[in-house]
Structure formats: structure tokens, C-alpha cells
Coordinates of C-alpha atoms and ligand atoms in Angstrom, one line a residue:
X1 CA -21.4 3.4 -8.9
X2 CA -22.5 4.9 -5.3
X3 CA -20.3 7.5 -4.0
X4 CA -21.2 8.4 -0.6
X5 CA -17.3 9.4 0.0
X6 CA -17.7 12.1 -2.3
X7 CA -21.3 13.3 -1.3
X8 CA -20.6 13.2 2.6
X9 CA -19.9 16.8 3.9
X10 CA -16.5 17.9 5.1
X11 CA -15.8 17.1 8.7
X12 CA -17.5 19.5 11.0
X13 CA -15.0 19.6 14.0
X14 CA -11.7 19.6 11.9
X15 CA -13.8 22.3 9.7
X16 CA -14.4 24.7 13.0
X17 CA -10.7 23.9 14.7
X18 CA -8.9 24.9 11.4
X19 CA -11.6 27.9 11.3
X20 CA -10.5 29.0 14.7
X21 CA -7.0 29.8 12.7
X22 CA -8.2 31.4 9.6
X23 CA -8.1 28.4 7.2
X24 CA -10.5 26.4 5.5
X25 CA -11.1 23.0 5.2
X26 CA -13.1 22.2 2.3
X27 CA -13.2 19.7 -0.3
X28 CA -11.8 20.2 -3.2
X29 CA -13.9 20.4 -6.9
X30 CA -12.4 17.8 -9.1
X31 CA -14.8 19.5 -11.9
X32 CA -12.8 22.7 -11.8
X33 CA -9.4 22.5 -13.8
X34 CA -8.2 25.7 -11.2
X35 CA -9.2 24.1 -8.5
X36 CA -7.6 20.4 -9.0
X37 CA -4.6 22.1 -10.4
X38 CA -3.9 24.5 -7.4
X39 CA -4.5 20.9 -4.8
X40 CA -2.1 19.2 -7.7
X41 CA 0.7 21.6 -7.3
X42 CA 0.5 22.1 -3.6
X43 CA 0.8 18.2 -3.1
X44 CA 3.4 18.1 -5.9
X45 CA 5.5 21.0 -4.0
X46 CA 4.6 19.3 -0.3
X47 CA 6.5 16.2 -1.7
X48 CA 9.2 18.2 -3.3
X49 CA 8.5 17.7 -6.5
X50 CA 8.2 20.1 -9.7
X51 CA 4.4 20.9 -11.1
X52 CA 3.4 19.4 -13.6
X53 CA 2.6 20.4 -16.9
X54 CA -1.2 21.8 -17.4
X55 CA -1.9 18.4 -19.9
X56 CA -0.6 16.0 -17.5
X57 CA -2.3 17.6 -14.6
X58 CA -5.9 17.1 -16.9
X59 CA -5.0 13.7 -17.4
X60 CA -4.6 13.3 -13.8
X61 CA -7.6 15.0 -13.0
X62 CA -9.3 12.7 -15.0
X63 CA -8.3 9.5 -12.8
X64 CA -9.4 11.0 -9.5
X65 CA -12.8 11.7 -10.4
X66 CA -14.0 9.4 -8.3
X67 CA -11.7 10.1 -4.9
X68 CA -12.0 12.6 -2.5
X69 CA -9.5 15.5 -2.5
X70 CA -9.5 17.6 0.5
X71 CA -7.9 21.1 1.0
X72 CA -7.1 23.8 3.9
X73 CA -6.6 27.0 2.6
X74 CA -5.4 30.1 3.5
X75 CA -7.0 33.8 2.6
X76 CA -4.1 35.6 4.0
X77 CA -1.5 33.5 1.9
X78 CA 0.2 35.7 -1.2
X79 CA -1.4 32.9 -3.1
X80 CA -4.6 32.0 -1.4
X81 CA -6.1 29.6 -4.1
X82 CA -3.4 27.2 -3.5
X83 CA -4.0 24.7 -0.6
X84 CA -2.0 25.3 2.2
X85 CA -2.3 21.4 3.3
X86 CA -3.8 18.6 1.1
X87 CA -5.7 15.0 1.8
X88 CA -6.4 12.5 -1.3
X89 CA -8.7 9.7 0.2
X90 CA -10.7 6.8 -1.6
X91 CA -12.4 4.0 -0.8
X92 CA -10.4 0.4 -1.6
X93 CA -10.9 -3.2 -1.2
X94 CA -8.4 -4.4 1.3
X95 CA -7.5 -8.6 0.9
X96 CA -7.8 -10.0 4.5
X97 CA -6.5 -13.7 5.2
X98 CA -9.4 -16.6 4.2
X99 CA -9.6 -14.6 0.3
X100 CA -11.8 -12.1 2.0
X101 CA -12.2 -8.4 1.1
X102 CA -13.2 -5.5 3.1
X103 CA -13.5 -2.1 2.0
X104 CA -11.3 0.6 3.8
X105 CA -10.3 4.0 3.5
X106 CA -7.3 5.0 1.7
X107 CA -5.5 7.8 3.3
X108 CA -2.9 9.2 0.8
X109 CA -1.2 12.9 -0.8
X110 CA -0.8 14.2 3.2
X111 CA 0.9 17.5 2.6
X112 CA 1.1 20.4 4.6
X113 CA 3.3 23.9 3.5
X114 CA 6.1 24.1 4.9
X115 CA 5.4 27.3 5.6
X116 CA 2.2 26.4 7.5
X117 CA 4.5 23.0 9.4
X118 CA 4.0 22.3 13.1
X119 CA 0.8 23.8 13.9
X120 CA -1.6 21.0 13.9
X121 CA -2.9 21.4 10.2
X122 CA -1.8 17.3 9.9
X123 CA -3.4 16.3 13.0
X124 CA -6.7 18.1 12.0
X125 CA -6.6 16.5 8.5
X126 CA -5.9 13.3 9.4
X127 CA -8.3 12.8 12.5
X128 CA -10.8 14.4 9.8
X129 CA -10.3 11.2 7.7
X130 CA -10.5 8.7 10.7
X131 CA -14.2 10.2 11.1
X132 CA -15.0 10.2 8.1
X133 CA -14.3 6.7 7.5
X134 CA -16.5 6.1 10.3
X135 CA -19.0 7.9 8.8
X136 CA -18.9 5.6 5.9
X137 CA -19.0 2.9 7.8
X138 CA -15.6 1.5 6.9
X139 CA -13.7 0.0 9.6
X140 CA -10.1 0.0 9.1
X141 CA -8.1 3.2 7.6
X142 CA -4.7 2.4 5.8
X143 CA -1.9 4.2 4.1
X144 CA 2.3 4.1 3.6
X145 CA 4.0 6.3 5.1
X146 CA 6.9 8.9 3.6
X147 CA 8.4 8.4 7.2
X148 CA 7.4 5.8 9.8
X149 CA 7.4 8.3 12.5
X150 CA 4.1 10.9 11.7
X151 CA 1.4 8.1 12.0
X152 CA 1.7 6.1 15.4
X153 CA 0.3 8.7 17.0
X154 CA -2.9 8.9 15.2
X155 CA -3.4 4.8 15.7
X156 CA -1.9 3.4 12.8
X157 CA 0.7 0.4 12.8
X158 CA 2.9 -1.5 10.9
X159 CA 0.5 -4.5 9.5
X160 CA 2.4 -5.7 6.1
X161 CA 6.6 -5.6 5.4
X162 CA 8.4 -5.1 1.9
X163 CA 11.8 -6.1 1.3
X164 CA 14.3 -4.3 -1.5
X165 CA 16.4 -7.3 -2.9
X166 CA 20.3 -6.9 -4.7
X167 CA 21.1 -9.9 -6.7
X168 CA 24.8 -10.5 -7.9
X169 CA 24.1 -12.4 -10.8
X170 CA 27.3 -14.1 -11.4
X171 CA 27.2 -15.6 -8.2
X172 CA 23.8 -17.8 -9.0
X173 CA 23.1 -20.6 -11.3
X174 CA 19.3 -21.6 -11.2
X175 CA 18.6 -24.4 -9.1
X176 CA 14.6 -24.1 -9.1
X177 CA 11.9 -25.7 -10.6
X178 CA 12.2 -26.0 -14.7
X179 CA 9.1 -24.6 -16.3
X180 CA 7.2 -25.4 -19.6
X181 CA 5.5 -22.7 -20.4
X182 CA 7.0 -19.4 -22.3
X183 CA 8.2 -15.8 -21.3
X184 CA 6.8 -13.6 -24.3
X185 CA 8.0 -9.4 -24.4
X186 CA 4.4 -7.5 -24.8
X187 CA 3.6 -3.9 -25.1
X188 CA 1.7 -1.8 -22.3
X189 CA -1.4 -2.1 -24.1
X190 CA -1.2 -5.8 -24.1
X191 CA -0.6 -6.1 -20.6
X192 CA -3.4 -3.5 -19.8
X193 CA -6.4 -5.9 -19.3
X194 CA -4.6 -9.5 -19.2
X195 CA -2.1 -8.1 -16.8
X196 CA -4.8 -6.7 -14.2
X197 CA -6.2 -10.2 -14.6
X198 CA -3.3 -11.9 -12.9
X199 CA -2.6 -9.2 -10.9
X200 CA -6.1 -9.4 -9.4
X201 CA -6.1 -12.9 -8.7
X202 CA -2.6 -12.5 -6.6
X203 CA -4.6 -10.1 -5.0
X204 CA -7.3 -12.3 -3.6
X205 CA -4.6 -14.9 -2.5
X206 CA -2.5 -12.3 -0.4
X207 CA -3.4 -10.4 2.9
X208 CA -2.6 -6.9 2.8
X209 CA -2.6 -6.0 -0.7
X210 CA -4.9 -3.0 -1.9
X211 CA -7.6 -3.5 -5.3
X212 CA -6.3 -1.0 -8.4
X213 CA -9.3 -0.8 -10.7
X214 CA -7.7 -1.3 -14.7
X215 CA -8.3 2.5 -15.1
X216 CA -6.7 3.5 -11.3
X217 CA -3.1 5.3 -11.7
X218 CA -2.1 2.9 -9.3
X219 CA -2.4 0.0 -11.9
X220 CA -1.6 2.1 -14.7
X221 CA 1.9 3.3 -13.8
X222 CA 2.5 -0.7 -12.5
X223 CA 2.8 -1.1 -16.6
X224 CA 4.2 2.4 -17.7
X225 CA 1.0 4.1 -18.4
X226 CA 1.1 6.6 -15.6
X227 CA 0.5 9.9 -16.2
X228 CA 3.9 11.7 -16.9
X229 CA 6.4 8.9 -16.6
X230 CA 6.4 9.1 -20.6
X231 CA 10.5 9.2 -19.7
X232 CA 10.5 5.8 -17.8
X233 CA 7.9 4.4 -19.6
X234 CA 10.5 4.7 -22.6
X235 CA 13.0 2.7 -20.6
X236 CA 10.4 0.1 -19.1
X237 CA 10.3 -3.6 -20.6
X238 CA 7.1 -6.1 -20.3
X239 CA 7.2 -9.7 -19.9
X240 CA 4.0 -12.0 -19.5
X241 CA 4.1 -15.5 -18.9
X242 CA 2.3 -17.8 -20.6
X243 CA 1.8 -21.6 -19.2
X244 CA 2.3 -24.8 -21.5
X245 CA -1.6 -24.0 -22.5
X246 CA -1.1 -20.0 -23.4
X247 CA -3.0 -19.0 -20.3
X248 CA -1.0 -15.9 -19.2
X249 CA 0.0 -16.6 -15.4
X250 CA 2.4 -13.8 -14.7
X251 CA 4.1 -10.7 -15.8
X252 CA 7.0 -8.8 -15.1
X253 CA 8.1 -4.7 -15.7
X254 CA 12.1 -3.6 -16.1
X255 CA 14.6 -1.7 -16.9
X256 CA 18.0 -1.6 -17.1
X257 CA 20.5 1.0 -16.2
X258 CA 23.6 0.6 -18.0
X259 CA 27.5 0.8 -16.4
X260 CA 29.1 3.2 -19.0
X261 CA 32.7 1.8 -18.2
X262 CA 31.6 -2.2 -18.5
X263 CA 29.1 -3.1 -20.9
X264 CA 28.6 -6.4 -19.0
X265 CA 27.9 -4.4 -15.8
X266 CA 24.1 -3.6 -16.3
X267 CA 21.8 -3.4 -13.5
X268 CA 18.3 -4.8 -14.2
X269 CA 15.7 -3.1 -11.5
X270 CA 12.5 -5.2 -11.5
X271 CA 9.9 -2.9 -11.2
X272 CA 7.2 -4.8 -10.8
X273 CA 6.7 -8.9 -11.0
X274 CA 3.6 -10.5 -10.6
X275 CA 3.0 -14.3 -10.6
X276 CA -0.3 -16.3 -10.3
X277 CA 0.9 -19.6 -10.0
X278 CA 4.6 -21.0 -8.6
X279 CA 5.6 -21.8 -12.4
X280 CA 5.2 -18.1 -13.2
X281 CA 7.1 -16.7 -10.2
X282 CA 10.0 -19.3 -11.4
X283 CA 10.4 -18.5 -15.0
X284 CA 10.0 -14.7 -14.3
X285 CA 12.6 -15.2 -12.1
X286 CA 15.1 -17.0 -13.9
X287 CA 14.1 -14.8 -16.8
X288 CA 15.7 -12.0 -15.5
X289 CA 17.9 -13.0 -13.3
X290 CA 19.7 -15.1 -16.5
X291 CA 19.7 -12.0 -18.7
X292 CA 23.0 -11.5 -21.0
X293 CA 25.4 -8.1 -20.0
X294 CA 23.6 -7.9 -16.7
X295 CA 25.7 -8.2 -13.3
X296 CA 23.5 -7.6 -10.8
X297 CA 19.5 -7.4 -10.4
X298 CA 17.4 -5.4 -8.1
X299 CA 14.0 -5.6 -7.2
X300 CA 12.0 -3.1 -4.9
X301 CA 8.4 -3.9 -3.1
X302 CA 9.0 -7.8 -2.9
X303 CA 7.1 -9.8 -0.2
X304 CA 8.9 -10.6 2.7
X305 CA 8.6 -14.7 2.1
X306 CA 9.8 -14.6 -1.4
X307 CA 11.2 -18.2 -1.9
X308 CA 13.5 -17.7 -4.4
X309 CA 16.9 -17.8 -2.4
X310 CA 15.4 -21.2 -2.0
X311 CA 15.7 -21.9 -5.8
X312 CA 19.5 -20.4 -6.5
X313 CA 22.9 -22.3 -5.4
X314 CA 23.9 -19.3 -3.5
X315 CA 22.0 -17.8 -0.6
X316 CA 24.3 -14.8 0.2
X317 CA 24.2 -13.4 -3.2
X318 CA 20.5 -12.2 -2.8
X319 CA 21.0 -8.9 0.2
X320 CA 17.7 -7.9 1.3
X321 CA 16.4 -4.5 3.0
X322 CA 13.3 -4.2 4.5
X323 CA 10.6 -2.4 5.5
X324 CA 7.4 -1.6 7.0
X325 CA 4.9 -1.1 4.0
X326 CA 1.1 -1.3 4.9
X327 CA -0.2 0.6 7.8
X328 CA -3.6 0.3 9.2
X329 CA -5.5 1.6 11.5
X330 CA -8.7 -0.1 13.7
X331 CA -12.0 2.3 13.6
X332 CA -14.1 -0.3 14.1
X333 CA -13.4 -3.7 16.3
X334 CA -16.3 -6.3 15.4
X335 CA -16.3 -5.1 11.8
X336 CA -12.7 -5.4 11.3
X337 CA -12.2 -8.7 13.1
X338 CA -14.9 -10.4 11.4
X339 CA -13.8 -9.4 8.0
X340 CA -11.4 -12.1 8.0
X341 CA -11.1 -15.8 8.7
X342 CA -9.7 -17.7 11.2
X343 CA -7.8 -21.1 11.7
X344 CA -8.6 -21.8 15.0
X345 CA -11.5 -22.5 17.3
X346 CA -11.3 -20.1 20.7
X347 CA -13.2 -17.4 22.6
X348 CA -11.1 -14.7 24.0
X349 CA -12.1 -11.3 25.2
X350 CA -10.0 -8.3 23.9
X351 CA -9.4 -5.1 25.6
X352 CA -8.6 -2.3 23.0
X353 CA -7.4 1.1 24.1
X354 CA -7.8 3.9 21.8
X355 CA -6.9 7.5 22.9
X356 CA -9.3 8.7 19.7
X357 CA -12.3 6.9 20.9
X358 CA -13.1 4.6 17.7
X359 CA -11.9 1.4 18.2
X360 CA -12.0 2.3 22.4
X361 CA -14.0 -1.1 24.4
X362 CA -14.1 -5.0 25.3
X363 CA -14.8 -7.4 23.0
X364 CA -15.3 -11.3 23.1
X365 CA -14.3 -12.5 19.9
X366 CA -15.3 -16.2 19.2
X367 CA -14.0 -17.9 16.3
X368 CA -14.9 -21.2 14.6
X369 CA -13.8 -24.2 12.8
X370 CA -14.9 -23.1 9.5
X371 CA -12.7 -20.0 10.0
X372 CA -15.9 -17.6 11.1
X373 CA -16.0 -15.1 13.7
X374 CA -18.3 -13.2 16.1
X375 CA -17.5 -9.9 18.0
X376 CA -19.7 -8.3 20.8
X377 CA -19.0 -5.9 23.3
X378 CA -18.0 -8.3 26.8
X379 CA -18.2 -6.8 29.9
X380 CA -15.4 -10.2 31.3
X381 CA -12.3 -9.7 32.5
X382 CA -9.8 -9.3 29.6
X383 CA -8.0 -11.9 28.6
X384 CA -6.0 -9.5 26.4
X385 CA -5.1 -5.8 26.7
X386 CA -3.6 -4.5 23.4
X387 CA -3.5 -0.5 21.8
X388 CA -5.3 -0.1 18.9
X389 CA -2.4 0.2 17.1
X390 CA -1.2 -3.6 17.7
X391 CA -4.6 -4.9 17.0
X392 CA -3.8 -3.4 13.4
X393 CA -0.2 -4.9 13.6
X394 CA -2.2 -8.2 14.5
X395 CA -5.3 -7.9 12.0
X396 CA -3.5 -9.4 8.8
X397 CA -1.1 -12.0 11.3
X398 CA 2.0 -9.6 9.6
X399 CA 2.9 -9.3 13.5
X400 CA 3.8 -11.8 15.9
X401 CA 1.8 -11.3 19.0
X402 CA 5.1 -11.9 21.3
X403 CA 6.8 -8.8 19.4
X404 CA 4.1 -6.7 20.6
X405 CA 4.0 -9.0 24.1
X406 CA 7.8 -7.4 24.2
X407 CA 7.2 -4.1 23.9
X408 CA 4.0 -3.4 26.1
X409 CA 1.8 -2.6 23.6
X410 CA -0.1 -6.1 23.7
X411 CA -0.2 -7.9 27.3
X412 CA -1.2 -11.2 27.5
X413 CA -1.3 -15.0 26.5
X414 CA 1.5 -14.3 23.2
X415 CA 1.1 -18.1 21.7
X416 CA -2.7 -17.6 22.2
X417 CA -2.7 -14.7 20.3
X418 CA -0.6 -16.1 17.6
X419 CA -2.9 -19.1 17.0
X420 CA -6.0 -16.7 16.9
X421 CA -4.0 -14.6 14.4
X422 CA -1.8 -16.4 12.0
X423 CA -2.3 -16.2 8.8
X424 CA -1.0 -19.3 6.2
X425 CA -0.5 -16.3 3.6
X426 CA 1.9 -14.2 4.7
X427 CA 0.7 -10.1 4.1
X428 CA 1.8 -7.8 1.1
X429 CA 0.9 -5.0 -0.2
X430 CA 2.1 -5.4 -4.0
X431 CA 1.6 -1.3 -4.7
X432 CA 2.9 2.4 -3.1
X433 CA -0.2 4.7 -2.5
Ligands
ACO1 C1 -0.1 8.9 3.8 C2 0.9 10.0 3.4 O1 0.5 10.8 2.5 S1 2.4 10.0 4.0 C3 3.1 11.6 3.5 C4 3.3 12.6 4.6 N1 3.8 13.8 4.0 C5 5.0 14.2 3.8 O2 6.0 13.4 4.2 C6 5.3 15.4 3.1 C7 6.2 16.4 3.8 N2 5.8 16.6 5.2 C8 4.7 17.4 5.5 O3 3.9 17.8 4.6 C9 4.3 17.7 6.9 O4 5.5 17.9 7.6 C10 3.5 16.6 7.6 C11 2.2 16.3 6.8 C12 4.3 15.3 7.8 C13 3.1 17.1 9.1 O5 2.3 18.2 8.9 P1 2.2 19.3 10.2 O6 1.0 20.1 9.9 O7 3.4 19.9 10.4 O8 1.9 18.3 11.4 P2 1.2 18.7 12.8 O9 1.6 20.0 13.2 O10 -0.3 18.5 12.6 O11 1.8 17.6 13.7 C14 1.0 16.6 14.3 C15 1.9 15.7 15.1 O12 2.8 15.0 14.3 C16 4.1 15.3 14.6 N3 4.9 15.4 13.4 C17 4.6 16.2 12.4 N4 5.5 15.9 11.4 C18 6.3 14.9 11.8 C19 7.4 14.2 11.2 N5 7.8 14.5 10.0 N6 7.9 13.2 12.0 C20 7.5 12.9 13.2 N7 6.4 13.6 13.8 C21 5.9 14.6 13.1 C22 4.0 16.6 15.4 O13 5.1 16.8 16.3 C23 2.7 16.5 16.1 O14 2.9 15.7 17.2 P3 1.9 15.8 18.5 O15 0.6 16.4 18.0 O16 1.8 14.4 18.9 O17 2.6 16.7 19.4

């Protein structure tokens, strides 16, 4: 495996701004015990969160070998070997619509101190990992968000939506497909290899969702093998799916949280539920939501075109919350655009402000029939204007272009812009990071 993330040298102007304050910005040295457990604790304290014990941070260390941890540090602080701000950034394969891939940079544990809040440390950090994804040569930068108001600022956008769903149970009866295949309970272990499997293959169907190598913590915890939740891994039940021929299409993860005063009250919180094929989603589905002593079902991180009020008699007993999940940011306009397919034929040239300078130009992007694309600078009167943060709205056709039409940050021809940009999948991002 290459690793130019890990070789390339901390960024030089972030480095010499935080320098001009006392701190340093270094990388942090994922072969040192000391120094992965002093980042570990800081991002475990910047997300208020207890540290972790000294085995569980080695297992951890273990599974980020490969990523690139970044730390600003203070000599002056009573405890100077503990980061005053922390970074955790790797390269991932991003699905695009058309069943492409692209990588893109993974922007994730952004913690600063709160005793060190509110004087730029974040900004520094952050427009650190903008350049060095362009130094990489990656084009987009993504993350989630702890709250939707930090990253706007810095170009990033909304480009994928989850939805939290509460299910009364005794108000359905199943009125979707029947199904032939069978719903078998499996350990973690069993799940490990044959659950990636499905899980990867959902992944190249849908826009917006983020690759978890089988040995990533991102995967791992999906099936109760994440480093420290030995407490909800206790509680956590596996189902996989099987179709008529055995072929395991689908797997779900639970629990159930019981109502000490009604024994028929439980709640069953669907953790995770993963389905290759429409028979899977249905008997997963009606697996759970059919379970004996359970009242109501929850299920967090579901797409926002989930069909199944379509395949219970009652529409109003599913109540849905949602949010934005997936935001990305634009660092490089051809690359970006071209990463994905099209549906329709056009040529349209694309003005894209950028206040960082990246993604900053005019573009003509010409697409094709067979879902190709080609973007070069145009020096043509715009047919578009948009901020580099709507092109990311736009890049996985999440966003309608008339939203963005309505609030400014995109003028021009809206139904135009919708063809160019609609995507038959809608996007999801099936994991937190
Ligand atoms: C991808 C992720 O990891 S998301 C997780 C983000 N981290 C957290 O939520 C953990 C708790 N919060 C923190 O650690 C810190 O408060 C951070 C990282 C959010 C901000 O760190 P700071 O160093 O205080 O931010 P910094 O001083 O660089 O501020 C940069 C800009 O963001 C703004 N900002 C900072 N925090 C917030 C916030 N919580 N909400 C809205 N705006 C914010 C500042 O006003 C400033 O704006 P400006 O430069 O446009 O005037």
C-alpha cells in the first residue's frame, strides 16, 4: 500500500501561523504508544468523553496506522504532551452517481481545548487539511459535522441527508412484498467478511456513501467489534439474510431497550441495516418490525428515500427526523465533476467562487450520452454562477439546483441545472466518521 498522506510533510503556512502563537503543528507518531495516547485523550476530552483505558487505546492505535493524525501543541500548557487541538484525516473512496469512485480526504476527530477555543487553532487546522488534500491530488474533502454551523465557512455543504425513523409497531401490518428467502441470527465473526461483502456492493450502488476497509473501526463497530463498545456489543443482535439460494443479501444489527413497567413495551433500535437486493430490505424489515414484546422500532442513519412506508398499511405510524449527513467540499473543479456520470447531453460553463482559492475559476463542462464528461477552464460568459459550497451540494444531485437558485448561492438556469445533476440514486452515506 502507497501512503503519500502519511509521508507528505505537515502544512507549512498553518505550521508558521500557529508558530507565530507558540504552538506546534506537527503530525502525530502513531508508533509511539505516548504519543497516540496523549492525541487519543485530547480528542476523547474535546468530544466530552472519558479516556480510555491504556488496552483499548493500543487497540485503537492499531487501526489508525495507516491515517494521519495531526496535533498542535502547546509548551506552556501544565501538560504540554497533550495536544491542545487534534485532526484525524485518511484517504477514502467516495461512491459518485454512474457506480463510480473517487478517492477524497476524510476530515474527522476536529478538536480544539476548550481552553485554547476561539483563536483560530480550527481554522488553521482545517485550511491545513484543504491543502493538503490538494497536495495529494484529491479533489473533494468530506466529513459530518458535530454541529452544522463550524464548516460553511471553510466551503463545505450539505451534499447527502439521513433520516431518524420512530415506528409504532401496533399500528402496521405488512403490506410489502413476501419474500422466500430466510432471516438467520449470526455472530459478529460471521458477519465480519460476508457482511462487508453486502455492505460493499450497497456501496457501489449509492452516491455518497464512504468505503470501510473489513479491518477499518468504521466497519468494525457497524457489527459490535469496535474497540470498547464490549457493553453494547453485549446487547447488539445480528441478522443476515439469505435468498431462496443461501446467497447472503443483507444484514441487520439491534438491540432492544426494555420498558421496565410493560414487558410488551420494548423498543427495538436498528443500528444498522444493510440490504443488497429489494428482497433483503423487505424481510429485514418486516423482520423487525414483526418482533414479539416490541411496541415501537427506531432506526437512526436511514436514507432519505427509504420505501418502506410504501410497504405498511399505515403511513403516519413511521415519524421521521432528518438531517444533513455528508458534507463535501470542491478543491478541485474538473476532477471532481468528471468523477461522476451524467444523464444528460449539454455544455454549460460554470462560474465557481471560492474565497480559499481551490476550486476559484470558469469552467465549461460538457457532458455526453454515455454519461461522460469533460471540464476545461472557459473564458465564456457564465451560464451559471454558484459558491463552491453549492457545487458540493450539487456534486452527488443530493440538492435541488432551485433550493440553492432560492437562496443566492447558485444563480442561474435551476431546471438546467437539475437535469445536468440528477442522480437516479438518491445519495447516502450509510456510516458516522
Ligand atoms: C469533522 C469533525 O470532526 S466535526 C467535530 C467538531 N468538533 C467539536 O464539535 C468538538 C467541540 N468543539 C471544538 O473542539 C471547537 O469548538 C471547534 C473545533 C468546533 C472550533 O475550534 P476553535 O479553535 O475555537 O475555532 P476557531 O477559533 O478556529 O474558529 C474558526 C471559525 O469558526 C467559528 N466557530 C468556531 N466554533 C464554532 C461553533 N461551534 N459554531 C459555529 N462557529 C464556530 C469561529 O467563530 C470562527 O469564525 P470566523 O473565523 O469565520 O470568524
Amino acid at each position: 500500500m502507497t501512503t503519500p498522506h502519511l509521508d507528505l510533510p505537515i502544512d507549512e503556512t498553518s505550521r508558521a501561523r500557529l508558530a507565530t502563537d507558540g504552538l506546534t503543528l506537527r503530525i502525530v507518531d502513531t508508533s509511539s504508544p505516548d504519543d497516540f495516547r496523549t492525541w487519543s485523550d485530547a480528542v476523547d476530552r474535546g468530544f466530552l468523553g472519558s479516556s480510555s483505558p491504556a488496552e483499548q487505546t493500543e487497540q485503537r492505535r492499531a487501526r489508525v496506522q495507516d491515517d494521519r493524525l495531526v496535533g498542535v501543541y502547546d509548551t506552556t500548557a501544565a501538560q504540554p504532551e497533550q495536544p491542545v487541538a487534534t485532526t484525524h484525516c485518511w484517504p477514502a473512496d467516495l461512491s459518485l452517481p454512474g457506480g463510480r469512485t473517487r478517492t477524497a480526504w476524510a476530515i474527522s476527530g476536529v478538536t480544539v481545548s476548550q481552553t485554547h477555543r476561539r483563536r483560530g487553532i480550527a481554522r488553521a487546522m482545517i485550511e491545513a487539511e484543504l491543502r493538503t488534500a490538494v497536495a495529494l491530488g484529491l479533489p473533494v474533502a468530506m466529513l459530518t459535522v458535530s454541529e452544522s454551523t463550524i464548516y460553511p465557512r471553510f466551503g463545505f455543504s450539505p451534499a447527502a441527508f439521513a433520516r431518524d425513523l420512530t415506528i409504532s409497531t401496533r399500528r402496521v401490518r405488512w403490506t410489502g412484498a413476501e419474500t422466500s428467502g430466510r432471516v438467520h441470527h449470526v455472530t459478529p465473526e460471521q458477519l465480519r467478511h460476508v457482511g462487508h461483502a453486502i455492505a460493499d456492493r450497497t456501496f457501489r450502488a449509492t452516491p455518497g456513501d464512504v468505503a470501510t476497509p473489513d479491518a477499518s473501526h468504521l466497519w468494525l463497530r457497524r457489527i459490535g467489534l469496535g474497540v470498547g463498545d464490549d457493553e453494547s456489543a453485549k446487547k447488539l443482535r445480528l441478522v443476515r439474510f439469505d435468498d431462496q439460494h443461501g446467497a447472503p443479501q443483507g444484514f441487520a444489527a439491534f438491540h432492544l431497550e426494555e420498558d421496565a413497567a410493560d414487558v410488551t413495551d420494548h423498543t427495538l433500535v436498528v443500528d444498522t441495516m444493510v440490504a443488497a437486493t429489494p428482497e433483503a430490505y423487505a424481510a429485514l424489515w418486516r423482520f423487525v418490525l414483526e418482533t414479539d414484546l416490541v411496541s415501537t422500532v427506531k432506526a437512526h442513519l436511514r436514507p432519505v428515500d427509504e420505501p418502506l412506508r410504501w410497504m405498511i398499511d399505515d403511513f403516519r405510524a413511521v415519524h421521521v427526523d432528518e438531517r444533513d449527513h455528508l458534507w463535501l467540499r470542491i478543491l478541485d473543479v474538473p476532477a471532481a465533476l468528471t468523477a461522476r456520470s451524467y444523464s444528460v447531453a449539454d455544455h454549460i460553463v460554470l462560474r465557481v467562487d471560492d474565497p480559499l482559492g481551490h476550486a476559484d475559476g470558469t469552467f465549461g463542462v460538457t457532458t455526453d450520452e454515455s454519461g461522460g464528461c469533460t471540464v476545461a477552464p472557459n473564458g465564456d460568459v457564465p451560464d451559471a454562477t454558484m459558491t463552491v459550497n453549492a457545487l458540493g451540494s450539487l456534486l452527488l444531485g443530493g440538492v435541488p439546483a432551485r433550493t440553492l437558485v432560492a437562496t443566492g448561492a447558485v444563480t442561474g438556469d435551476a431546471e438546467r441545472l437539475d437535469r445536468l445533476f440528477h442522480s437516479p440514486v438518491e445519495p447516502f452515506l450509510s456510516t458516522w466518521f
